[in-house]
Each structure stands twice: as structure tokens, then as C-alpha cells.
Coordinates of C-alpha atoms in Angstrom, one line a residue:
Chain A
X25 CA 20.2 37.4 -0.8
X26 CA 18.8 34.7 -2.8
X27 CA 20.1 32.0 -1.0
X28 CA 18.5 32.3 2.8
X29 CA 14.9 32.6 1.4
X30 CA 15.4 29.5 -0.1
X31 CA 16.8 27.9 2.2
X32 CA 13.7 29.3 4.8
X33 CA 11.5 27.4 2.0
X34 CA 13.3 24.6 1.6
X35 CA 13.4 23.9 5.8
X36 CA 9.7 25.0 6.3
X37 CA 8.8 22.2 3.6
X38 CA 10.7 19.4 5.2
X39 CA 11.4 20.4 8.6
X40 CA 12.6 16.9 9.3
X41 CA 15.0 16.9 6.2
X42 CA 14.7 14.4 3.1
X43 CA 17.3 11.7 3.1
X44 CA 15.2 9.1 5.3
X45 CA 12.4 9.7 3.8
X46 CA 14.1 9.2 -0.1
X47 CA 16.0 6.6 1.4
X48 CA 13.0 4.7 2.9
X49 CA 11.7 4.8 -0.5
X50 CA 14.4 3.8 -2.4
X51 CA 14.2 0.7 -0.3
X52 CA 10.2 0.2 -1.1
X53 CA 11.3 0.3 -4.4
X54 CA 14.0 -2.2 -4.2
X55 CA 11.8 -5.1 -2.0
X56 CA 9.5 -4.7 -5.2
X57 CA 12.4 -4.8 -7.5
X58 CA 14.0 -8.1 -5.7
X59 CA 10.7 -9.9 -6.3
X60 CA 9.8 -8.4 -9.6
X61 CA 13.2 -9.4 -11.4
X62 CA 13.1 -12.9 -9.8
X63 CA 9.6 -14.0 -10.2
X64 CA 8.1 -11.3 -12.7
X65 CA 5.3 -10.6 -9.8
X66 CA 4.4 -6.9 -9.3
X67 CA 3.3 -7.1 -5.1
X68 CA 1.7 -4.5 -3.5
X69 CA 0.0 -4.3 -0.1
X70 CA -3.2 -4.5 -0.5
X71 CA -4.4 -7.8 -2.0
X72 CA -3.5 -9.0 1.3
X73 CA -6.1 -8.1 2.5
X74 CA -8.5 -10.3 -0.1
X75 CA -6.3 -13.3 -0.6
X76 CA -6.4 -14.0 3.0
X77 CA -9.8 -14.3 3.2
X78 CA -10.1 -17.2 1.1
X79 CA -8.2 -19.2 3.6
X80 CA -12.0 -19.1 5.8
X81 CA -14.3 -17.7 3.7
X82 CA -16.2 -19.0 1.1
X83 CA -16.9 -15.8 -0.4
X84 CA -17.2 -16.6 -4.1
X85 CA -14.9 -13.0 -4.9
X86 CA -12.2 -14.2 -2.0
X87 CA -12.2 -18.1 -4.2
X88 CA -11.0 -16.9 -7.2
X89 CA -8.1 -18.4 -8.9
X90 CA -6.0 -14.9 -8.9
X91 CA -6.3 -15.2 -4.8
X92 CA -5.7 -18.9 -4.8
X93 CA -2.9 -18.6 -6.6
X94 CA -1.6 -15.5 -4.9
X95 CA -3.0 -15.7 -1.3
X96 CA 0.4 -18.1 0.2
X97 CA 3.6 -15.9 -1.4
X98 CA 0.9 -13.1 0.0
X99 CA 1.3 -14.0 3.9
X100 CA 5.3 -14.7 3.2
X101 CA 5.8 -11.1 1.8
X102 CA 3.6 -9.3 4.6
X103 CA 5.5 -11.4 7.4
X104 CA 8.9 -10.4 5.8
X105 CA 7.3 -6.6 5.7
X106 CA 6.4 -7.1 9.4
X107 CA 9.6 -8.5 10.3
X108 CA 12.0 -5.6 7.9
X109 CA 10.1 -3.3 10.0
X110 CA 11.3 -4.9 13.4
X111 CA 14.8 -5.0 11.9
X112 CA 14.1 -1.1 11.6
X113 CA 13.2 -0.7 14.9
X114 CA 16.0 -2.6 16.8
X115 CA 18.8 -1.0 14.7
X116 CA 18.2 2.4 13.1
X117 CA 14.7 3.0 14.4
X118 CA 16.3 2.6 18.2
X119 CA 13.5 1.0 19.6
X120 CA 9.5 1.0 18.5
X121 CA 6.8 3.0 19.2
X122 CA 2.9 3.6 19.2
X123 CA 0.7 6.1 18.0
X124 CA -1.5 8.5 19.6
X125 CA -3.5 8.4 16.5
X126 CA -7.2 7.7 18.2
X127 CA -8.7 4.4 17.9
X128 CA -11.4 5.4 16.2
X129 CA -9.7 7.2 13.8
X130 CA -8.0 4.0 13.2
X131 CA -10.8 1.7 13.1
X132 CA -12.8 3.9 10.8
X133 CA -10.1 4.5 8.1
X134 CA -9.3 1.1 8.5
X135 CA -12.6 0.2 7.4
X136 CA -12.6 2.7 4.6
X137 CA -9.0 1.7 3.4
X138 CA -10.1 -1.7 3.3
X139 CA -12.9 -1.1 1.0
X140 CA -11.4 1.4 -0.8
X141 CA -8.2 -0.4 -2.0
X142 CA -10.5 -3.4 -3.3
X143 CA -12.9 -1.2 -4.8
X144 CA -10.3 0.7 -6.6
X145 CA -8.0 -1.9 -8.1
X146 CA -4.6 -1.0 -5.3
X147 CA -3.0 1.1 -2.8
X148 CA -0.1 3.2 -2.1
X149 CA 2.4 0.7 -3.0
X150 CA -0.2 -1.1 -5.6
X151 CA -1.2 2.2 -7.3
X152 CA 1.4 4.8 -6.1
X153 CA 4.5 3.0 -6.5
X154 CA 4.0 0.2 -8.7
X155 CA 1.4 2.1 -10.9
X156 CA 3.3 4.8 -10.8
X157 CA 6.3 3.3 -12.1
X158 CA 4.6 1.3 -15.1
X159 CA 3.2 4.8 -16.2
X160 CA -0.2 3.8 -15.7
X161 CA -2.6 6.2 -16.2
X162 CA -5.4 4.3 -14.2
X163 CA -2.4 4.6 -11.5
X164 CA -2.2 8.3 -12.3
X165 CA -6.1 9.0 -12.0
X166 CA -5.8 6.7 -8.7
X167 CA -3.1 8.5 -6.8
X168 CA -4.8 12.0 -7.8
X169 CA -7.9 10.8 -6.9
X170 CA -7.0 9.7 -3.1
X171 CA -4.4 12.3 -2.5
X172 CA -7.0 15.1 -2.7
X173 CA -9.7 12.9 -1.1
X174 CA -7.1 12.1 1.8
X175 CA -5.7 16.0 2.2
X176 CA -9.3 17.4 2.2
X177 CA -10.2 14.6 5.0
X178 CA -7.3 15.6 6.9
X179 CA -7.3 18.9 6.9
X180 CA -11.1 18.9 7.7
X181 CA -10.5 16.9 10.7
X182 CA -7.4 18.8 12.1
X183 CA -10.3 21.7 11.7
X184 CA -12.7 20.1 13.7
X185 CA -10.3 20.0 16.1
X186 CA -9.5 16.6 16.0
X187 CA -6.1 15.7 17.0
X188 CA -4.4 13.5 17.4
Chain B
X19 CA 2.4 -24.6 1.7
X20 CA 2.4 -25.1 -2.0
X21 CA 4.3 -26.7 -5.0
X22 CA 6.2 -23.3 -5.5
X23 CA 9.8 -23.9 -4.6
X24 CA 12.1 -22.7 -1.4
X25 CA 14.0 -20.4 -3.5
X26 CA 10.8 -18.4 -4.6
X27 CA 9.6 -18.3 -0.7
X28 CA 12.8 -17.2 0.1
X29 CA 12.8 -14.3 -2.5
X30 CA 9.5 -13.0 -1.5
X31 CA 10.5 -12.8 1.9
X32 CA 13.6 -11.3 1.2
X33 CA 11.7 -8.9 -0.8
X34 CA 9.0 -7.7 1.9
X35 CA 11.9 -7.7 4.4
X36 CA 13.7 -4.7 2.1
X37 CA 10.1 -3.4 1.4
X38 CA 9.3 -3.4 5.6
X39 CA 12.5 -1.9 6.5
X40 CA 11.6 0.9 4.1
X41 CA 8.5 1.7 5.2
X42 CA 9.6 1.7 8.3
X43 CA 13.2 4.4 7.7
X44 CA 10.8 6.3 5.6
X45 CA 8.3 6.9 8.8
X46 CA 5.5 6.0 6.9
X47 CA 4.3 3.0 9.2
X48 CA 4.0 6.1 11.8
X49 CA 0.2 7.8 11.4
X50 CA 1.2 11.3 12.8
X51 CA 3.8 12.1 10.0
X52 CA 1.2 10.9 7.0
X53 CA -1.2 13.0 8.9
X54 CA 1.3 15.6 9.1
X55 CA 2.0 15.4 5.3
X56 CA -1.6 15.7 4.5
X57 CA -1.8 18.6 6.3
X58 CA 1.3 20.5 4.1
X59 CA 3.3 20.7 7.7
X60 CA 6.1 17.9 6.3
X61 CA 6.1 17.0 2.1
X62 CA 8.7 14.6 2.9
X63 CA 6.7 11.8 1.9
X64 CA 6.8 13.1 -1.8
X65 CA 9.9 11.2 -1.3
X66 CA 8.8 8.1 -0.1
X67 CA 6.3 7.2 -3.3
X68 CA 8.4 9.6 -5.8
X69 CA 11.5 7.2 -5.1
X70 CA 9.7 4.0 -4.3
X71 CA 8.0 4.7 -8.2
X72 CA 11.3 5.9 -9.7
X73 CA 13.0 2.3 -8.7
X74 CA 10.5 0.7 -10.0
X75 CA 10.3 2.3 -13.1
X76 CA 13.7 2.1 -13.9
X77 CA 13.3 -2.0 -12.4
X78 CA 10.6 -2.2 -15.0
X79 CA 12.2 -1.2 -18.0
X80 CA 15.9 -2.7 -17.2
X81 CA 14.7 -6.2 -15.8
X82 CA 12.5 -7.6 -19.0
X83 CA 16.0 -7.0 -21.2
X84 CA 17.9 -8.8 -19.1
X85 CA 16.0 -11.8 -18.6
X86 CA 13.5 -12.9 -20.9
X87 CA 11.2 -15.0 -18.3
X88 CA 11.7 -14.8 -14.8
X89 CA 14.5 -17.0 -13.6
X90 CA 12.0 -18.6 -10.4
X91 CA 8.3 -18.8 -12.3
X92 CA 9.0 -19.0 -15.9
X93 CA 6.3 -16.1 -15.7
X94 CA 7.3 -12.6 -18.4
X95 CA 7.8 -9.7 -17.5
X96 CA 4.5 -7.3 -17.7
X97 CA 4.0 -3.9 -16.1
X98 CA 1.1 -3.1 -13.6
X99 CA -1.6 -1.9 -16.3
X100 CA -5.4 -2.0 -14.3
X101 CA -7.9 -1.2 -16.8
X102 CA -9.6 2.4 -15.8
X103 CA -13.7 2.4 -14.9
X104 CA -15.3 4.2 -12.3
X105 CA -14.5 1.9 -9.9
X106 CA -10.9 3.5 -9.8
X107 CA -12.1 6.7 -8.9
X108 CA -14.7 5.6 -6.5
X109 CA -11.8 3.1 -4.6
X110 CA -9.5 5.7 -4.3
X111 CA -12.1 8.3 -3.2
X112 CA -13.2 5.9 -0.3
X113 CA -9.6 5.1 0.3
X114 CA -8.5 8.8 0.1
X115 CA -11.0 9.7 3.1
X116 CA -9.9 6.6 4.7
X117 CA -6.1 7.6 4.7
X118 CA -6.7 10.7 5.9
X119 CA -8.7 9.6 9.0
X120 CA -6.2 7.4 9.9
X121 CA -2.8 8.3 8.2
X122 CA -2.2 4.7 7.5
X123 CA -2.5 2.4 4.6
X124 CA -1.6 -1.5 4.0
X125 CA 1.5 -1.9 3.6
X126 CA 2.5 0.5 6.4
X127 CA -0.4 -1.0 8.6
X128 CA 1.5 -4.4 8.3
X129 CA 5.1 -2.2 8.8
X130 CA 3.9 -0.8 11.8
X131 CA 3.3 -3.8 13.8
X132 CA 6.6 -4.9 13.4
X133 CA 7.6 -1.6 15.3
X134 CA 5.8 -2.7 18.3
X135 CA 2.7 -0.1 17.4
X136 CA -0.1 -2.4 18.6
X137 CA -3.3 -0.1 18.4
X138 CA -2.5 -0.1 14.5
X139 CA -3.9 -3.4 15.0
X140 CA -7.2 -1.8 15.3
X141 CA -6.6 -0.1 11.5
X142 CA -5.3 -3.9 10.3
X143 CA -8.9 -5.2 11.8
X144 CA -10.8 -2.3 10.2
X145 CA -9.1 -3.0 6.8
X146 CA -9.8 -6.8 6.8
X147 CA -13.6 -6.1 7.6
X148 CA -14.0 -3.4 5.1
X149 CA -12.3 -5.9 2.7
X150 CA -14.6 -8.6 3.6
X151 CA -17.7 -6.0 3.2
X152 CA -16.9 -5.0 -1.1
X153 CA -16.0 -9.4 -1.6
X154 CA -19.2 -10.1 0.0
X155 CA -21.3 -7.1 -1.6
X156 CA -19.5 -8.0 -5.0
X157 CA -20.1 -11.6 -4.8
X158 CA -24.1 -11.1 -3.8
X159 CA -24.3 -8.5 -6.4
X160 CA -22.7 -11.2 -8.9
X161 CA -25.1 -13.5 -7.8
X162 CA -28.4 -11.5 -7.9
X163 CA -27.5 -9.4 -11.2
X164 CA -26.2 -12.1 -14.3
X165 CA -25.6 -8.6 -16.3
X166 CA -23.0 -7.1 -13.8
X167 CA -19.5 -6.8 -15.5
X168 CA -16.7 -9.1 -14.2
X169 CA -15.0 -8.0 -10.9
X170 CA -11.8 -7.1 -12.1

């Protein structure tokens, strides 16, 4: 008796199960871990984004010596994230995909992650992972912060009638 | 590319290879199931950042008693501590609506062309302009206002 409503719950919350999905991040966890215990850097995603820049901008905030420093380990960890996904999608993953997310969609939030990540100090791996796991509460207030910001943007589109 | 050794190359990109295989087994580099999250249809990626933040937790308070400077840099070992100011709340606002138009964020951005998605290239473009937008706006606010607090 108590046992199938449970179950019902537990199936209507995951409908695609669990184990990939603590799996995948386990694995986040442990690329961050790899470079952490090696180099004592903390990477996350989004700095990327900045670092890069400097390489043809002369941008005073792109010039600084924390982007310098950072920007050429930068392109080496997103081409191996690039490339860990492709080794997803040729063995487990059984071939790639693409989205039917729209384009502008994708443009727009681009544009909006992009300032938004720089703006606010990090990202999901910066904030929600790394953050998360120093027990930062500038991390905390973060995640919180773009977690309800990102559900009420999404559920407001999906009731526009927006999809995909 | 710098005076950094091989070895430390060679760990970073082992590192974001583990990191971009993740992201891509945990079907976060895929738009539709963030999307789908967001909307309460799928809290499987609860997972994703709950166990991407308990390895690192664990990583964080294990790895500094084992070593006591990283073996590649020489560098200690901190934890990722951003001071708090408004600036948090307002970034992860902006970034919150963004992630919810799009269902995609950096590092999965990056993940995602690695799985052949192509239009995410149009996100990755978005990102590096709306990047380019707060440096520039910072720096000319620098510039014009001497009493603006350091960028972080």
C-alpha cells in the first residue's frame, strides 16, 4: 500500500531514471577534482568566455593579469570538454545530435548567459558545483538566485506557447 | 603557448575531457532536458550539480591534507570563496532568465559541440558577445568613474 504511491512519485519525478544523470555528475566533479589536486586551480566554465577575449581585444577588463595568466590552460580545458563530449557521443551517447531548441532562443540566452556569468562572479560549474562544494554562501545566494530566475523564465515561455 | 610545463597541459586536458564526458552522460549539453527540468517534467538534473558539488566537496577537504602545495604549480590549496555584492544577485538574475530561454549554459554550450549539436554554436556566439558587452561596459565605466569599486 505504501510502496506503489511511492514508487508512482518516484517515476513521475524522474521519468528518465537517475543513474546517468548522478553518474554524469559524478564525472563533473571528478574533471574538477583531477585538475584541482594537481594544480590547486578551481576551473569552471565560464571565465572562458573573458579570458579569451584578451587574445584580440584590448579591452582593459579582458587585459588583466587573472586572464593573462588563466586565458591559455583556459582554451586547453574547454577543448578537452569539447572533445570528452565527442568521446560521449561515439561510445555511450551512440552518435550526436541537435537541438530543436529555436535559434533565437539560443542566441538570446546566449547573450544573457554571457553577461550574466561575468556579472555575477560564475556559472553552473563556477557557482553550482565548485561554489557549492566550498560551501560558499555567495555560491548559495547565486544558485538560488538563477534557479528561480531560470524556472520562472521557463515556465513563462512554455506558457506563451513557446516550444521548442 | 607558455612557460607552464607539458605535464600541467596534459592535466587540464585530461581534466575537461572527464568534465566533457560528464556533461555530456548527464544530458546536460542537450537544451530540451534543462528545459524540461525547469519546467518540473524531469528533476534529474538535481543530480547532475548535487553530485558534481558533492565530489568536489569531498575533493576540497581530502586534497589540501594530502598534499600541502600542488605537486604541478607549487600553488595551495584554497576553496572557491567570491566575495558577496549585488553584483551576484544581479549576474545570476540575468543569467537565470538566460538559462531558461535557452536551457544551456557554458560549460554544456562547449559539451554540446562536441556532440555534433551545431546550432548551439549560435548560444556559444551569443555568450561571447554578451561577455564582451559587461568587459567593455566595465572597463568604460572604470574609465569615466575613478570612484567605482574594483571589478572583482
Amino acid at each position: 500500500m505504501t510502496i506503489e504511491p511511492l514508487q508512482i512519485t518516484v517515476e513521475t519525478l524522474f521519468p528518465n531514471g537517475i543513474a546517468h544523470y548522478a553518474a554524469g555528475g559524478l564525472l563533473i566533479g571528478l574533471g574538477v577534482t583531477v585538475i584541482y589536486a594537481a594544480t590547486g586551480i578551481i576551473a569552471g566554465a565560464s571565465t572562458f568566455l573573458e579570458s579569451t577575449w584578451s587574445y584580440v581585444s584590448s579591452v582593459s577588463r579582458f587585459n588583466t593579469p587573472k586572464y593573462l595568466t588563466s586565458r591559455d590552460w583556459r582554451v586547453v580545458f574547454t577543448v578537452g570538454i569539447v572533445a570528452g563530449a565527442a568521446a560521449y557521443a561515439l561510445t555511450l551517447g551512440a552518435g550526436g545530435w541537435t537541438t530543436d531548441v529555436q535559434l533565437w532562443r539560443l542566441f538570446v540566452g546566449g547573450v544573457l548567459v554571457g553577461v550574466g556569468t561575468r556579472v555575477g562572479k560564475g556559472c553552473t560549474s563556477g557557482h553550482g558545483v565548485c561554489g557549492v562544494g566550498s560551501g560558499s554562501n555567495t555560491s548559495f545566494v547565486n544558485v538560488a538566485t538563477f534557479l528561480a530566475f531560470a524556472i520562472g523564465t521557463a515556465q513563462l515561455v512554455a506558457a506563451l506557447g513557446v516550444s521548442p | 603557448m607558455s612557460d607552464r610545463s607539458p605535464a600541467f597541459y596534459g592535466v587540464v586536458l585530461l581534466g575537461g575531457l572527464i568534465f566533457g564526458f560528464g556533461l555530456g552522460l548527464s544530458q546536460m549539453a542537450r537544451p530540451e532536458v534543462v528545459l524540461d527540468f525547469l519546467q518540473f517534467e524531469d528533476f534529474g538534473l538535481l543530480f547532475v550539480m548535487g553530485g558534481g558539488a558533492v565530489v568536489t566537496a569531498v575533493s576540497f577537504a581530502v586534497v589540501p591534507r594530502l598534499f600541502d602545495r600542488a605537486p604541478l604549480t607549487g600553488d595551495t590549496f584554497t576553496r572557491r570563496l567570491k566575495s558577496f555584492d549585488r553584483n551576484v544577485v544581479i549576474g545570476g538574475s540575468v543569467f537565470g532568465v538566460g538559462w531558461g530561454l535557452s536551457g544551456i549554459c557554458p560549460g554544456a554550450a562547449y559539451a554540446s559541440v562536441g556532440i555534433g549539436n551545431y546550432p548551439i554554436l549560435v548560444a556559444i556566439g551569443g555568450m561571447f558577445i554578451g561577455a564582451y558587452a559587461q568587459g567593455y561596459w566595465r572597463s568604460y565605466r572604470q574609465r569615466t568613474d575613478a570612484t567605482v569599486s574594483p571589478a572583482d
